C-alpha positions as CSV (number, residue, x, y, z in Angstrom):
1,X,24.9,-24.3,-62.6
2,X,26.7,-24.0,-66.0
3,X,25.1,-22.4,-69.1
4,X,26.4,-23.1,-72.6
5,X,25.4,-20.5,-75.2
6,X,25.9,-21.0,-79.0
7,X,28.5,-19.0,-80.8
8,X,26.0,-16.8,-82.6
9,X,24.5,-15.5,-79.3
10,X,28.0,-15.0,-77.8
11,X,29.0,-13.0,-80.8
12,X,26.1,-10.5,-80.3
13,X,27.2,-9.8,-76.7
14,X,30.9,-10.0,-77.4
15,X,31.5,-6.2,-77.3
16,X,29.6,-5.8,-74.1
17,X,31.2,-8.8,-72.4
18,X,34.8,-8.3,-73.4
19,X,35.7,-6.6,-70.1
20,X,34.3,-9.5,-68.2
21,X,36.2,-12.2,-70.1
22,X,33.3,-14.6,-70.6
23,X,34.4,-15.9,-74.0
24,X,36.2,-19.2,-74.2
25,X,36.6,-21.3,-77.4
26,X,33.2,-20.3,-78.9
27,X,31.2,-20.9,-75.8
28,X,30.5,-18.6,-72.9
29,X,30.2,-20.2,-69.5
30,X,28.3,-18.3,-66.8
31,X,28.3,-19.7,-63.3
32,X,25.9,-18.8,-60.5
33,X,27.1,-20.0,-57.1
34,X,25.6,-19.3,-53.7
35,X,28.9,-18.7,-52.1
36,X,29.7,-14.9,-51.7
37,X,33.0,-13.5,-52.9
38,X,35.6,-13.2,-50.3
39,X,36.3,-9.6,-49.3
40,X,39.2,-8.5,-47.3
41,X,38.6,-6.9,-43.9
42,X,38.6,-3.1,-44.1
43,X,39.5,-0.8,-41.3
44,X,36.4,1.4,-40.6
45,X,37.7,3.1,-37.5
46,X,38.7,6.2,-39.5
47,X,35.1,6.5,-40.9
48,X,33.7,6.7,-37.4
49,X,35.7,9.8,-36.4
50,X,33.5,12.9,-36.2
51,X,34.9,16.2,-37.4
52,X,35.3,18.8,-34.6
53,X,33.8,21.6,-36.7
54,X,30.8,21.6,-39.0
55,X,30.2,24.3,-41.5
56,X,26.6,24.5,-42.9
57,X,26.7,26.1,-46.3
58,X,23.0,26.4,-46.7
59,X,22.3,30.1,-47.0
60,X,18.7,29.7,-45.7
61,X,19.8,27.6,-42.7
62,X,19.3,30.4,-40.1
63,X,15.9,31.3,-41.6
64,X,14.7,27.7,-41.4
65,X,15.8,27.5,-37.8
66,X,14.1,30.8,-37.0
67,X,17.3,32.5,-35.8
68,X,18.1,34.7,-38.8
69,X,17.9,38.5,-38.3
70,X,14.8,40.4,-39.5
71,X,14.9,44.1,-40.2
72,X,13.1,45.7,-37.2
73,X,14.1,49.3,-37.6
74,X,11.3,50.2,-40.0
75,X,8.4,50.8,-37.6
76,X,7.1,53.9,-39.3
77,X,7.4,52.5,-42.9
78,X,4.5,50.7,-44.5
79,X,4.6,47.9,-45.6
80,X,6.5,46.5,-42.7
81,X,10.0,45.1,-43.5
82,X,10.1,42.5,-40.7
83,X,10.0,39.4,-42.9
84,X,12.1,36.8,-44.5
85,X,9.8,36.2,-47.5
86,X,6.9,38.5,-48.5
87,X,4.1,37.9,-50.9
88,X,3.3,40.8,-53.2
89,X,0.3,41.0,-55.6
90,X,0.2,43.5,-58.4
91,X,-3.0,43.9,-60.4
92,X,-2.6,46.0,-63.6
93,X,-5.2,46.9,-66.1
94,X,-4.9,43.7,-68.0
95,X,-3.0,41.2,-65.8
96,X,-2.4,39.8,-62.3
97,X,1.1,39.1,-61.1
98,X,2.1,37.7,-57.7
99,X,5.7,37.1,-56.5
100,X,7.6,36.3,-53.4
101,X,10.3,38.8,-52.4
102,X,13.2,37.9,-50.1
103,X,14.4,40.2,-47.4
104,X,17.3,41.4,-49.6
105,X,14.9,42.5,-52.3
106,X,15.3,39.7,-54.8
107,X,12.3,38.1,-56.4
108,X,12.5,34.4,-55.5
109,X,9.4,33.0,-57.1
110,X,6.8,34.5,-59.4
111,X,3.6,33.7,-61.3
112,X,1.6,35.9,-63.7
113,X,-1.2,35.8,-66.1
114,X,1.2,37.0,-68.7
115,X,2.7,33.5,-68.8
116,X,1.3,31.5,-71.6
117,X,1.0,28.3,-69.5
118,X,-1.4,30.1,-67.2
119,X,-3.1,32.4,-69.7
120,X,-4.2,29.6,-72.0
121,X,-6.4,28.1,-69.3
122,X,-8.2,31.4,-68.5
123,X,-11.1,33.2,-70.0
124,X,-9.9,36.6,-68.6
125,X,-6.5,37.5,-67.2
126,X,-7.9,39.9,-64.7
127,X,-10.9,38.4,-63.0
128,X,-11.3,36.5,-59.7
129,X,-10.6,33.1,-61.3
130,X,-7.3,34.5,-62.7
131,X,-6.2,35.5,-59.2
132,X,-7.1,32.1,-57.8
133,X,-5.2,30.4,-60.6
134,X,-2.1,32.6,-60.0
135,X,-2.3,31.8,-56.3
136,X,-2.4,28.0,-56.9
137,X,0.5,28.2,-59.4
138,X,2.6,30.4,-57.1
139,X,1.9,28.1,-54.1
140,X,3.1,25.1,-56.0
141,X,6.3,26.9,-57.1
142,X,6.9,28.1,-53.6
143,X,6.6,24.6,-52.2
144,X,8.9,23.3,-54.9
145,X,11.4,26.0,-54.0
146,X,11.2,25.1,-50.3
147,X,9.4,28.2,-49.2
148,X,6.6,27.2,-46.8
149,X,6.1,30.5,-44.9
150,X,5.7,34.1,-46.0
151,X,4.1,37.3,-44.9
152,X,1.3,39.0,-46.8
153,X,0.4,42.5,-45.9
154,X,-2.4,43.7,-48.2
155,X,-3.7,47.3,-48.1
156,X,-7.2,47.6,-46.5
157,X,-8.9,48.0,-49.9
158,X,-7.0,45.0,-51.3
159,X,-7.9,42.8,-48.3
160,X,-11.6,43.4,-48.9
161,X,-11.6,42.4,-52.5
162,X,-12.9,39.0,-53.5
163,X,-10.0,38.3,-55.9
164,X,-7.4,38.8,-53.2
165,X,-9.3,36.7,-50.8
166,X,-9.5,33.9,-53.3
167,X,-5.8,34.2,-54.0
168,X,-5.1,33.9,-50.3
169,X,-7.4,30.9,-49.9
170,X,-5.7,29.2,-52.9
171,X,-2.3,29.7,-51.3
172,X,-3.3,28.4,-47.9
173,X,-5.2,25.4,-49.3
174,X,-2.1,24.5,-51.3
175,X,0.0,24.3,-48.2
176,X,1.7,27.7,-47.9
177,X,1.3,29.6,-44.6
178,X,0.8,33.3,-45.0
179,X,2.5,34.2,-41.8
180,X,6.1,33.4,-40.7
181,X,7.1,31.7,-37.5
182,X,8.2,33.8,-34.6
183,X,11.9,34.6,-34.5
184,X,14.0,32.8,-31.8
185,X,16.1,35.3,-29.8
186,X,18.3,33.0,-27.9
């Protein structure tokens, strides 16, 4: 099938088509044929060789496999330090803040009613609904960061409050487990 285009149309696409050399004497000829282009045989034997050593550079690989070490020598310290990720909730006089802390002490993900994106949807930044909203936002951010499991160790007076219960329910309903899998010791 041969197409013949007028010179005016060819001139518009001239700059884009220069590298394909479509232009010939004022007409562009485009051909569509059903025969595939002939490609030379390529040696694929070298692509099938498997490297004898594999180095995984994912720093969380051992955590995800359940093999990473947890600090166990803190039996008399509360809260317990046997975790990879820990949920911490801080309620101040005016705001609610929740964050996920890694074993090394770094804050990985956080959400707070101090953030305008959360605060603008709330009537109060301290009530039960604020805690639930912070829990939903934190759960979404955790899932986006690849954190599906974490430990939450509330104090007895925190565990009995309605706002903390609603925050925990919002986290679990969003898909975050508030307990970590058991460590594999083999």
